XYZ file of C-alpha atoms in Angstrom:
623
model
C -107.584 -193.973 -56.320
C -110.008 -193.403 -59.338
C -111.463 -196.451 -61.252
C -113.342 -196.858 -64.484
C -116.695 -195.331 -64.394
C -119.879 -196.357 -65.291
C -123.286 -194.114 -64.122
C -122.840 -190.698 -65.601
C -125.987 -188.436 -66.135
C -125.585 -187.743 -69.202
C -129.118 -186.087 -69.099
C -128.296 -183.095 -67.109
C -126.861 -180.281 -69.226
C -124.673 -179.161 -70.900
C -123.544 -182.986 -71.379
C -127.020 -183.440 -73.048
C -125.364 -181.971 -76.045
C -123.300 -184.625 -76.717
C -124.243 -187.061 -78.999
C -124.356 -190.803 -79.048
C -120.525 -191.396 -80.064
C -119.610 -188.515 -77.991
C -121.485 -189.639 -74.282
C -119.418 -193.309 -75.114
C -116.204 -191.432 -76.062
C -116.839 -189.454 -72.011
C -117.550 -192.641 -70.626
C -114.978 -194.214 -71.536
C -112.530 -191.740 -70.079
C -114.105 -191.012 -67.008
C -112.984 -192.049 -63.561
C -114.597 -192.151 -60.542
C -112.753 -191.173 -57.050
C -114.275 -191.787 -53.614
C -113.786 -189.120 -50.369
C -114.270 -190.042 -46.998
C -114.982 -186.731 -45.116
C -112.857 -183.444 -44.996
C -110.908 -184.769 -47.083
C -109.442 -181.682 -49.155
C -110.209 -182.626 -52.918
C -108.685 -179.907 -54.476
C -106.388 -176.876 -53.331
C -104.642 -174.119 -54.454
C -100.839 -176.623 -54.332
C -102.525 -179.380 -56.475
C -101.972 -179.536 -60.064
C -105.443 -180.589 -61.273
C -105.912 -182.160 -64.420
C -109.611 -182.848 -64.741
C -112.902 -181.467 -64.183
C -115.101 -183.148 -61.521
C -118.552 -183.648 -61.237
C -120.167 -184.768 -57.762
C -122.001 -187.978 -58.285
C -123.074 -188.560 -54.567
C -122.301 -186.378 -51.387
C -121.365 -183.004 -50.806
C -118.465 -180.925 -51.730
C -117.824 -177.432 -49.997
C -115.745 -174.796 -51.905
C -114.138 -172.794 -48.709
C -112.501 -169.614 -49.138
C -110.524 -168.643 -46.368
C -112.260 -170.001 -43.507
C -115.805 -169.300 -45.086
C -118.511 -171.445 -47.208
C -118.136 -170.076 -50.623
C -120.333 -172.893 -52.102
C -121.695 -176.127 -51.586
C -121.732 -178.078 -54.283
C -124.113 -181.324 -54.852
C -124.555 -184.251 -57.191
C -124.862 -183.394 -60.595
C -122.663 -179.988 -59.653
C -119.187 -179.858 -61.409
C -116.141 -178.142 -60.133
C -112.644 -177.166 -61.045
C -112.618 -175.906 -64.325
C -110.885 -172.645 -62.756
C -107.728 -174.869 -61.862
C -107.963 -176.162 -65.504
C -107.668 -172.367 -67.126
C -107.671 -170.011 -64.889
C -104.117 -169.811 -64.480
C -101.276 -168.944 -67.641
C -100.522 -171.950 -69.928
C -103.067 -174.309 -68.844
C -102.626 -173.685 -65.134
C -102.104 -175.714 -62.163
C -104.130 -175.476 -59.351
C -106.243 -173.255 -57.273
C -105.471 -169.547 -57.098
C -105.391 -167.206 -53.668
C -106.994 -169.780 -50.971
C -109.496 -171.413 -52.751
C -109.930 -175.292 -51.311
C -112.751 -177.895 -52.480
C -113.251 -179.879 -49.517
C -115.935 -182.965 -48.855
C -118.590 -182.365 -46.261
C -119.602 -186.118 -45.903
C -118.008 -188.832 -47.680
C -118.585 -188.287 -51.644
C -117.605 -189.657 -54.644
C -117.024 -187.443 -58.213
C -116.881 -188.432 -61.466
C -113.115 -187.114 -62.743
C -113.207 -185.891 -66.401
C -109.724 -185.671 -68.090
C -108.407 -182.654 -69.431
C -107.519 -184.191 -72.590
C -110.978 -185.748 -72.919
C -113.093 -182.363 -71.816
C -110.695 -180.651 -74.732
C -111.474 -182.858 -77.387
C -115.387 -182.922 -76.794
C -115.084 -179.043 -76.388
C -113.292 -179.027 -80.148
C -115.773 -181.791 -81.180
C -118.854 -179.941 -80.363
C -119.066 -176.466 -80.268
C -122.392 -176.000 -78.709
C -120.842 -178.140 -75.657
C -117.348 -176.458 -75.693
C -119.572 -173.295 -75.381
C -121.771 -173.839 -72.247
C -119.370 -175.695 -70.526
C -116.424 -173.035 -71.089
C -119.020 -170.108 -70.912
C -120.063 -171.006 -67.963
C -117.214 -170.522 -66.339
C -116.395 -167.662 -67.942
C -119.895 -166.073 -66.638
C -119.013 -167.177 -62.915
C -115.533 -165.654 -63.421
C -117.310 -161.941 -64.460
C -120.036 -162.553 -61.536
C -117.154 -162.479 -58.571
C -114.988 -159.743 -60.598
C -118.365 -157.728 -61.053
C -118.926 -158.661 -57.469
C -115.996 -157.160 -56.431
C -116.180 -153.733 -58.419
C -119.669 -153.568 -57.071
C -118.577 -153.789 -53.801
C -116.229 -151.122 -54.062
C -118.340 -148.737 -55.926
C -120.675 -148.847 -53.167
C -118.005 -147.628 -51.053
C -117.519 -144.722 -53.329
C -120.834 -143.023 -54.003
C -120.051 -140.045 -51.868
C -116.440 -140.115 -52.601
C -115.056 -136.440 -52.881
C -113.094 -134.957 -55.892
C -110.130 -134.526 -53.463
C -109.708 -138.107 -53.658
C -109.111 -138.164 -57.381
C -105.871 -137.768 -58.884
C -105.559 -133.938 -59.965
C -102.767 -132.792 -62.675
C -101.360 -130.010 -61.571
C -102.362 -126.163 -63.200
C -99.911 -125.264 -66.011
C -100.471 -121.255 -66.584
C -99.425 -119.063 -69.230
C -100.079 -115.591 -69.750
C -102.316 -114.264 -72.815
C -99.305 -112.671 -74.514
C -97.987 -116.188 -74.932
C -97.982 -117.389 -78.356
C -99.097 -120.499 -79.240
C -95.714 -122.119 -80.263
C -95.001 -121.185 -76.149
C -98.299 -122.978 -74.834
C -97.314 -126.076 -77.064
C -93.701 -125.927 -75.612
C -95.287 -125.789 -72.162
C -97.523 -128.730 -72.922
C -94.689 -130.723 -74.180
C -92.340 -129.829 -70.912
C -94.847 -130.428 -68.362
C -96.340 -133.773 -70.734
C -100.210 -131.648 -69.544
C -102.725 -132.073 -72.283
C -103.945 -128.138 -71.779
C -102.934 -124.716 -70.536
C -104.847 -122.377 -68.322
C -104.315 -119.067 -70.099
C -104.004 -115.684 -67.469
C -106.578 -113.170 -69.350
C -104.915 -109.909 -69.556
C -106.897 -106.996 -67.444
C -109.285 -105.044 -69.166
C -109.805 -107.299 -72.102
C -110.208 -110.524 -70.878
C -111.463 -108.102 -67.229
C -108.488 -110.777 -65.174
C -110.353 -113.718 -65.738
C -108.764 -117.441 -66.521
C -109.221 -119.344 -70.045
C -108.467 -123.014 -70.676
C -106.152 -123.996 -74.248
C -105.935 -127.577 -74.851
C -104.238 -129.922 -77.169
C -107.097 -130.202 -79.446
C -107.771 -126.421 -79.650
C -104.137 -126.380 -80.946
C -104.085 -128.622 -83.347
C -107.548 -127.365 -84.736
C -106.388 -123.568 -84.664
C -102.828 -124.895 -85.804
C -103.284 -127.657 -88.193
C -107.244 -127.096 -89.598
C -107.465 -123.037 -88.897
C -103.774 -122.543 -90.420
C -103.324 -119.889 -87.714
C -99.635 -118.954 -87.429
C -97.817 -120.036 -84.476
C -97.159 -116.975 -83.144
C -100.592 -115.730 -82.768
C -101.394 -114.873 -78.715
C -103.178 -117.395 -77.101
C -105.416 -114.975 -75.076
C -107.766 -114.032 -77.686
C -108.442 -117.833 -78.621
C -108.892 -119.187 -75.380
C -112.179 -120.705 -73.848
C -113.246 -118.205 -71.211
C -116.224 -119.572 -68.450
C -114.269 -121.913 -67.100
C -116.301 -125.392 -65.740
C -115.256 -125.147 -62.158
C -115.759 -127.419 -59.102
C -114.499 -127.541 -55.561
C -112.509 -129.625 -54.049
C -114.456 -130.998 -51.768
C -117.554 -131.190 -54.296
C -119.276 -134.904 -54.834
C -117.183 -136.636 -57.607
C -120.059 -137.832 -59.019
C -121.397 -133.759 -59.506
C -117.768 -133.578 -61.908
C -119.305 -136.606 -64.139
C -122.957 -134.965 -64.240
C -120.977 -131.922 -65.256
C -118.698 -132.969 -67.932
C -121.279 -135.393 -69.240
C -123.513 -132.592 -69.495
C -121.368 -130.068 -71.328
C -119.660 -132.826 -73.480
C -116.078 -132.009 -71.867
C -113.383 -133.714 -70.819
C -111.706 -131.695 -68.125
C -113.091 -129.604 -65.182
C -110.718 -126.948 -63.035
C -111.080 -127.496 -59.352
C -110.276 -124.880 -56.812
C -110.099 -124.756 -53.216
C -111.039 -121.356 -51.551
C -111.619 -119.998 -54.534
C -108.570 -120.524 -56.065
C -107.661 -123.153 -58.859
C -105.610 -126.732 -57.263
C -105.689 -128.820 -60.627
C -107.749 -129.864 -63.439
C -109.855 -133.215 -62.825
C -109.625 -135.378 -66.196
C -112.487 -137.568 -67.346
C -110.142 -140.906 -67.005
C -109.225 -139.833 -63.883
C -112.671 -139.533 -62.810
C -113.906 -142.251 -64.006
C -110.678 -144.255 -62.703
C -112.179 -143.197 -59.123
C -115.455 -144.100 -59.497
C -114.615 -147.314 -60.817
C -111.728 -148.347 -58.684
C -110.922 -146.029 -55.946
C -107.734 -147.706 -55.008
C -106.882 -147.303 -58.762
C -106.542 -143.552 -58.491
C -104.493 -143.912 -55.240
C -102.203 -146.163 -57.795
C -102.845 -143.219 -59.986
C -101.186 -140.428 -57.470
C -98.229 -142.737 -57.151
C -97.526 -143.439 -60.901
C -97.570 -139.653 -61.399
C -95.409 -138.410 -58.350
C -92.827 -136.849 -59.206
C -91.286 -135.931 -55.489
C -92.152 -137.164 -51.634
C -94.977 -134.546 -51.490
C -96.715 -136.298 -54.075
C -97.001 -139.386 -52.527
C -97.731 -138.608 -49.133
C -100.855 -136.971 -50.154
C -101.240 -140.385 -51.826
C -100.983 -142.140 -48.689
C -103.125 -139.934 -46.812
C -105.940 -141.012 -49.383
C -105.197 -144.879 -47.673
C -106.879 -144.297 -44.611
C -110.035 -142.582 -46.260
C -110.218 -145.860 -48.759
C -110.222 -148.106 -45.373
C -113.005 -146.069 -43.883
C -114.920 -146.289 -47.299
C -114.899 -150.349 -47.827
C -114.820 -150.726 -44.401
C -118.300 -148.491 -44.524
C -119.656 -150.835 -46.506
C -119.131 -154.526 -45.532
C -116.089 -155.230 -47.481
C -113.949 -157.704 -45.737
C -111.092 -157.147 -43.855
C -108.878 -159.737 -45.962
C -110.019 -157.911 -49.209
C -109.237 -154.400 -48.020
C -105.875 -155.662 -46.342
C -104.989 -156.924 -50.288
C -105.644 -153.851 -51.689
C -103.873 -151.525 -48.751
C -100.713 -154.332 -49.224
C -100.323 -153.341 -52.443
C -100.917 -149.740 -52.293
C -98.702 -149.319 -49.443
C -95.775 -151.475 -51.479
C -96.278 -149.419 -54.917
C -95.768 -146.037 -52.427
C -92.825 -147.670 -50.685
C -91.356 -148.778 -53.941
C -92.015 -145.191 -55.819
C -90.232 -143.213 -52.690
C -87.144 -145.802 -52.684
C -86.952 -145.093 -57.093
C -87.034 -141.361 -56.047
C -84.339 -141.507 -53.729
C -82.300 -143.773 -54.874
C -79.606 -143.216 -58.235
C -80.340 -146.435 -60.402
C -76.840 -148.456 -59.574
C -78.550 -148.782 -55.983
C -81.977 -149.904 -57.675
C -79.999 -152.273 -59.449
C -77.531 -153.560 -56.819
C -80.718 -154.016 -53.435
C -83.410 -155.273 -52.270
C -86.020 -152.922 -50.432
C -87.898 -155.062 -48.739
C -91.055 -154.722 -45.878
C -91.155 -157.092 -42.459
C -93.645 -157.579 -40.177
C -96.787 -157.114 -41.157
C -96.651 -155.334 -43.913
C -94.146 -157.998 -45.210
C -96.857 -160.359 -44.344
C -99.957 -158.886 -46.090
C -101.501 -157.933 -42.950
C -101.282 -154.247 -41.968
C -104.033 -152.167 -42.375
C -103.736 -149.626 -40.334
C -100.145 -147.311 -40.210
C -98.330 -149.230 -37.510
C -94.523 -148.856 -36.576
C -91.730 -148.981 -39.858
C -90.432 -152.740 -40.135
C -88.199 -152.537 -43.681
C -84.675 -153.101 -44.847
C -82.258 -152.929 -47.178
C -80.001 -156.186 -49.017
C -76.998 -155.071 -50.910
C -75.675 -157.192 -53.574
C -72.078 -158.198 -52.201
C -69.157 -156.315 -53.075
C -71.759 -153.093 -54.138
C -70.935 -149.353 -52.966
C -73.267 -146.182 -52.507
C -71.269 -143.620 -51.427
C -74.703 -141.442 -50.354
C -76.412 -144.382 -48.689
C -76.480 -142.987 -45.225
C -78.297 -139.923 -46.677
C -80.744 -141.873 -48.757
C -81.557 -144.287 -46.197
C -82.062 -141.525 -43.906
C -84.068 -139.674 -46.398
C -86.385 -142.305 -46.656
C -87.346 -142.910 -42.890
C -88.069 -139.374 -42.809
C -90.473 -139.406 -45.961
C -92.038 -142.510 -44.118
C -92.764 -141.032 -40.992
C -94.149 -137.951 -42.799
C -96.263 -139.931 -44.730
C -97.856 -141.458 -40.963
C -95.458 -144.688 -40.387
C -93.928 -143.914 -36.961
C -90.101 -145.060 -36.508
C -89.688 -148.499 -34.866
C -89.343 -148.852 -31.572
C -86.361 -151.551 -32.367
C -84.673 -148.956 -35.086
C -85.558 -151.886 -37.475
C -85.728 -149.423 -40.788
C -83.202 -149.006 -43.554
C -81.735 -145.664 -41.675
C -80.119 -148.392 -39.293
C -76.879 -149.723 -41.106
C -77.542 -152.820 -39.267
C -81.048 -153.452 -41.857
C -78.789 -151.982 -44.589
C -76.294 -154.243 -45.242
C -74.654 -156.863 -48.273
C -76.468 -160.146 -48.329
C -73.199 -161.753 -47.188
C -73.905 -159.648 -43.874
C -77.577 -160.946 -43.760
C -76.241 -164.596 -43.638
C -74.040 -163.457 -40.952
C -76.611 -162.024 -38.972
C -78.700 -165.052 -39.801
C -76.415 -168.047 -39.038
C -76.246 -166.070 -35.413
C -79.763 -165.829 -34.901
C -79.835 -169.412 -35.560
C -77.427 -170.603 -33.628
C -77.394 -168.111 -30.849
C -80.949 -167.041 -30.457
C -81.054 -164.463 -27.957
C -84.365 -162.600 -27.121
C -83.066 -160.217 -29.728
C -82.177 -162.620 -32.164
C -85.284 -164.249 -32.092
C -87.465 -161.009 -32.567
C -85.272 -160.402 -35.782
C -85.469 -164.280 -37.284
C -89.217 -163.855 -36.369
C -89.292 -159.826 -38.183
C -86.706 -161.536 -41.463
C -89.060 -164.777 -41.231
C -91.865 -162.638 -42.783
C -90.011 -160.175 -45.106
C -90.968 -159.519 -48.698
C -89.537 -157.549 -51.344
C -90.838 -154.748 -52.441
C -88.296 -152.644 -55.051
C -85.086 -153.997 -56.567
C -83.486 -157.005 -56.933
C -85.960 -159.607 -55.047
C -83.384 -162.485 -55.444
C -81.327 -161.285 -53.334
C -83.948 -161.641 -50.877
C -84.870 -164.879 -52.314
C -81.453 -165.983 -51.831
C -80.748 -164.849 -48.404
C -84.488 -166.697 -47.364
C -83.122 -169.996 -48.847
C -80.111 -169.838 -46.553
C -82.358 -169.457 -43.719
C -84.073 -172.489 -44.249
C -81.079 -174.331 -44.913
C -79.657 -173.394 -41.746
C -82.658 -174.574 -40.109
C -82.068 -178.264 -38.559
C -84.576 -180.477 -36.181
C -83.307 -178.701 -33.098
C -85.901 -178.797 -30.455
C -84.437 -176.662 -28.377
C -84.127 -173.575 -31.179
C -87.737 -173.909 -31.980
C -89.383 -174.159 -28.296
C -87.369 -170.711 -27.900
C -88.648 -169.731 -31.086
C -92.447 -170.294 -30.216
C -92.089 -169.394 -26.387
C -93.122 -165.307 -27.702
C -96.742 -167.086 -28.592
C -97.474 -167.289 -24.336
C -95.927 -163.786 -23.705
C -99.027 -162.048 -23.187
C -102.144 -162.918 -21.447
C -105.403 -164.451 -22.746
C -108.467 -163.754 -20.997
C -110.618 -166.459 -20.802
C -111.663 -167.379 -16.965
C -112.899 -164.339 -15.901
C -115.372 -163.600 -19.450
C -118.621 -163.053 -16.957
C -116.921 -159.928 -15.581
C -114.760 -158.900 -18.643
C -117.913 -158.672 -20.720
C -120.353 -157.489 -18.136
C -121.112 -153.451 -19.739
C -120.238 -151.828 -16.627
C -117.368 -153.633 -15.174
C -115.677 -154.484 -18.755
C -111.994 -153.483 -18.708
C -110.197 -152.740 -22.326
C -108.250 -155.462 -23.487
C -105.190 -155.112 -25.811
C -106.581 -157.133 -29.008
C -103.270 -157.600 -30.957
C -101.422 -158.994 -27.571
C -104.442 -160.932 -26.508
C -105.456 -162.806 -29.569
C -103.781 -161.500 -32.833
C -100.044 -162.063 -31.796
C -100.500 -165.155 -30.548
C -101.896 -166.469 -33.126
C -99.446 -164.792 -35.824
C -96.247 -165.937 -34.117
C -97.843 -169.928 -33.087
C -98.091 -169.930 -36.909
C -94.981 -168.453 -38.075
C -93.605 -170.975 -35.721
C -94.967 -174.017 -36.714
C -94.268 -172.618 -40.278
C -90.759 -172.088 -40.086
C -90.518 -175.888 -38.081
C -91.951 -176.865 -41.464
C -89.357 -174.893 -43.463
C -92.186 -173.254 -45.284
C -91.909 -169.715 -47.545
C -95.206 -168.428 -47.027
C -95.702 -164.971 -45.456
C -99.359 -164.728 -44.998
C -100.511 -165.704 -41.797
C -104.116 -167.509 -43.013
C -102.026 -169.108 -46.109
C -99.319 -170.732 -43.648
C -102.596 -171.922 -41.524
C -104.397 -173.503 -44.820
C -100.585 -175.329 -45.742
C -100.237 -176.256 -42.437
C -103.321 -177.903 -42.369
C -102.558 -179.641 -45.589
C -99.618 -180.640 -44.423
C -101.173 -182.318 -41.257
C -99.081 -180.471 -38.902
C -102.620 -178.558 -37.932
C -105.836 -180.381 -37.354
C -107.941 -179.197 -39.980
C -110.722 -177.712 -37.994
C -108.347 -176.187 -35.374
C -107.108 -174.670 -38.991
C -110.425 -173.317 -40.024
C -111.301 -171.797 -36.647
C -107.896 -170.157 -36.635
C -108.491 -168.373 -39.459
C -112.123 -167.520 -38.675
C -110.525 -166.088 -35.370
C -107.759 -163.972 -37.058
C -110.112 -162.470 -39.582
C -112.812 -161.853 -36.404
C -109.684 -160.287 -34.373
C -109.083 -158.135 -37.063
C -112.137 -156.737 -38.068
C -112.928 -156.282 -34.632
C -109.463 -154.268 -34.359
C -110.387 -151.862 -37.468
C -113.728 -151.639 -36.299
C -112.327 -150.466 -32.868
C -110.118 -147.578 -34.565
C -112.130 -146.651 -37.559
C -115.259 -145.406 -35.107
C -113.385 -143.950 -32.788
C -114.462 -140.029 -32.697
C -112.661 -137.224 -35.195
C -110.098 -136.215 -32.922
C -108.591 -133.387 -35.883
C -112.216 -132.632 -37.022
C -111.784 -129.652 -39.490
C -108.438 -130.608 -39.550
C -105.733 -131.845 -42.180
C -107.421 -134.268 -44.584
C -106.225 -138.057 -44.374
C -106.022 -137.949 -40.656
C -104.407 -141.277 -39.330
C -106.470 -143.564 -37.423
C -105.337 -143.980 -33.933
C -103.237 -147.130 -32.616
C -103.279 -148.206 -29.375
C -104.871 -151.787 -29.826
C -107.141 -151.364 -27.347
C -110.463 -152.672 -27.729
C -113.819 -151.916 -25.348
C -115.902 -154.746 -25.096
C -118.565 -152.221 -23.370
C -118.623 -150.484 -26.684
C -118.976 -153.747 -28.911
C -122.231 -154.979 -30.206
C -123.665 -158.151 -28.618
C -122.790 -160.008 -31.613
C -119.044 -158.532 -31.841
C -118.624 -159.194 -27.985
C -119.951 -162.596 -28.479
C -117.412 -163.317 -31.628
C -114.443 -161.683 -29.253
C -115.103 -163.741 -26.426
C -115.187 -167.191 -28.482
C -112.275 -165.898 -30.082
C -110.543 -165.420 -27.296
C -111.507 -169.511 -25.965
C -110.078 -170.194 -28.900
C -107.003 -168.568 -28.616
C -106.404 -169.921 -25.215
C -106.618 -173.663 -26.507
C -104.763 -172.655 -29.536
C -101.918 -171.451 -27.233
C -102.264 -174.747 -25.420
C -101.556 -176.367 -28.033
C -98.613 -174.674 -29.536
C -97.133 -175.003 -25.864
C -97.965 -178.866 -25.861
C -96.047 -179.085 -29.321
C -92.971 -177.331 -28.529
C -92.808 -178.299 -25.031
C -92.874 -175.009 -23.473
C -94.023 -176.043 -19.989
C -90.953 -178.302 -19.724
């Protein structure tokens, strides 16, 4: 508990900008808190209310399962909890956890107190707010920098390119306006006529309209061949974006044309561009705002794959580049389903993702885990087409069908949320191998387009229907042994010439996903992400807190070693269609692994196999 506080340096800045009246006014609000070690100080379910500052020990600020920081006496943290979040805030964002490395002790400075001084003294309010505000741009620039790297030889194929819009030179320029306004394109390419213009193409844009229009006072009927710009700035398609910016920059325009065996694909704009270069998953957000049918975004999700080869080029973790491939994937899901569907259906369901894709987790194109939740009493007529519309479109886009038909073309994942509860009270209450692999698939669903309460609603009844039945959860868990771990036989398994492949998701991902999701549902809990239901687990004591942080060290190991595996695996369509999908069979080499990968795999591995031990101690599976 904190208690009145006397010993604060009040000589280490910024706090050596307070004045006399000021340093008594802190010290009289501060509080002091002791920590005996591990203890978790401050995490992202805590409201927090103060700013600390260490005054003996050491305090760790873990991300995930890594080190972000180490903070030591004199160091202050948790000013991010104070404002980082809307209205004040409360708590840590994403999985941010201040935890103490030895026993500590921190000076607690109130909220109200830290306020006041801020309003009091300017200079103070400054470096203490500005600070933060300077650590806040150093991870987002951070971040962009990371990705940028990933895009220096990016390709002008992966920018978003608006479609040609051609009229012909006997077109007046009332009918290239008109064209402009249909197509909502900011230019025309104009079709010389032969002889005169000797068949070439001309560019007309909005600008040249209103300055030949509105400054010029040319009549709107005048052709637009004779006023067009001829010598048209042209790139390929495969040509170095960063060629495009040298080019426009050079000849102060905003627009190129880019062709593709010679003939013209689109016009590249300078936001566009520049959109890619800054962002590249921006652009693929980009291709999906603008699609206008299926076509459209499956060229967008073909870009996917080349923006996991990119980051994954260039160090970028495997938990960043799974955020940014969730939410890509979901915005191309979502897009497809608004397509397809008339808006009384948008209105009246829930679209929503399982597996892992509903858990954050899939990076690469695995089977189709989604559904459908129709508000009760709601008809569609067409649904059978639509649903059926949209498997197709998926598996065109490079998500092959399920396996277990569990995909919104099967009426039994397209149903009213009265028939969800149905189907969920049974796989409660008569769990079946079946049932369990669909409470397990439901267990990790999120919505994507729609009404998401009706998911919402359909996950409380879950939990409600829940109750402390050992039985029901020891069959729930019993999946997490299915598959073997090997562990005894490492000196052979690892030896270069007598290594066999081992299955990476059954070995050591799986088991680890579904040990989780079952001490997570035991625990009633809503979280989908496998690493956040470790880190509230762990809060929650139901995991030992270094079991916790080796478990997700070990999941993000697995699967880096698992993209790894698939993204340098040879060009099997070399010259072939762009996008190409990146093979899934699971199967990892340890022959081909560096030493350092093969040593990671194997300790993973060991601690997968005591992991399992445990979850089989806890829900009595050897009973």
């Amino acid at each position: 508990m904190p208690t009145a506080s006397p010993d604060f340096d009040f000589g280490r800045p910024p706090f050596d900008l307070l004045t006399e009246g000021q340093r008594a006014a802190l010290a009289g609000a501060l509080d002091i808190a002791l920590y005996p070690r591990d203890t978790v100080i401050l995490s992202r379910e805590e409201p927090a209310d103060a700013l600390y500052v260490v005054l003996r020990g050491t305090v760790q600020e873990r991300r995930g399962g890594e080190v972000a920081a180490v903070h030591g006496p004199g160091d202050r943290f948790g000013l991010q909890a104070l404002y980082a979040t809307a209205g004040g805030g409360a708590g840590i964002t994403g999985a941010r956890r201040f935890v103490a490395a030895e026993e500590c002790a921190c000076h607690l400075i109130p909220r109200a107190a830290l306020e006041a001084l801020a309003a009091e003294n300017p200079a103070f309010g400054a470096a203490i707010l500005g600070d933060f505000a300077q650590r806040m741009r150093d991870l987002a620039a951070l971040r962009s920098n990371r990705e940028m790297a990933a895009l220096t030889m990016a390709r002008i194929r992966q920018a978003y390119l608006h479609p040609p819009l051609f009229v012909d030179a006997a077109a007046s320029l009332r009918d290239a306006a008109e064209a402009m306004r249909q197509n909502r394109a900011s230019s025309v390419l104009v079709r010389g006529a032969d002889g005169a213009m000797g068949g070439t193409t001309g560019i007309l844009t909005g600008t040249d309209l209103r300055d030949l229009v509105v400054l010029d006072g040319r009549p709107v009927t005048d052709p637009v061949g004779p006023l067009a710009r001829y010598g048209l700035l042209t790139l390929d398609r495969d040509d170095l974006l960063f060629n495009a910016l040298v080019l426009m920059t050079k000849h102060a325009v905003r627009r190129i044309v880019v062709t593709e065996n010679g003939a013209i694909v689109g016009l590249l704009g300078q936001s566009d561009l520049l959109a890619v270069l800054s962002n590249h998953s921006q652009v693929i957000g980009l291709q999906v705002e603008h699609a206008t049918d299926p076509a459209d975004l499956r060229r967008a999700s073909r870009s996917i794959v080349e923006l996991i080869r990119t980051l994954h080029a260039t160090g970028v973790k495997v938990a960043f580049i799974a955020d940014l491939v969730t939410e890509l994937n979901r915005r191309i899901f979502r897009k497809l389903f608004e397509l397809l569907a008339p808006p009384e259906l948008l209105a009246n369901s829930c679209l929503i993702v399982m597996g892992s894709e509903g858990r954050g987790e899939q990076l690469l194109k695995t089977d189709q885990d989604n559904g459908l939740i129709l508000r009760d009493g709601f008809d569609c007529p067409d649904l059978p087409r639509i649903a059926a519309d949209f498997t197709r479109h998926l598996v065109e886009f490079g998500y092959p069908p399920c396996p277990g038909n569990i995909m919104v073309s099967n009426p039994e994942w397209t149903r009213p949320l009265a028939g969800y509860k149905d189907a969920l009270f049974n796989w409660v209450h008569r769990p079946d191998e079946a049932a369990q692999m669909n409470l397990a698939i439901f267990y990790d669903a999120a919505p994507v387009a729609g009404d998401a309460t009706l998911l919402a609603e359909a996950k409380d009844y879950l939990l409600s229907r829940l109750q402390d039945n050992q039985m029901f959860f020891t069959q729930f868990a019993r999946p997490t042994l299915s598959f073997d771990t090997p562990s005894g036989l490492f000196a052979s398994l690892f030896e270069r010439r007598r290594a066999e492949p081992v299955d990476i998701k059954k070995a050591g991902i799986f088991p680890i996903v579904h040990g989780v999701r079952a001490l997570a549902l035991e625990k009633h809990r809503a979280e989908t992400n496998t690493v956040e239901r470790i880190q509230v687990l762990a809060e929650l004591g139901a995991l030992d807190r270094k079991m916790a942080a080796d478990l997700v060290e070990a999941f993000t190991i697995l699967s880096t070693i698992r993209l790894k595996a698939r993204v340098d695996l040879p060009e099997e369509n070399e010259g072939g269609e762009e996008g190409a999908e990146l093979a899934i069979d699971n199967l990892v080499h340890p022959d081909r692994l560096g030493k350092l990968d093969r040593d990671q795999f194997k300790d993973c591995l060991a601690l997968v196999k005591s992991f399992k031990e445990l979850i089989a101690h806890h829900f009595r599976l050897n009973h």
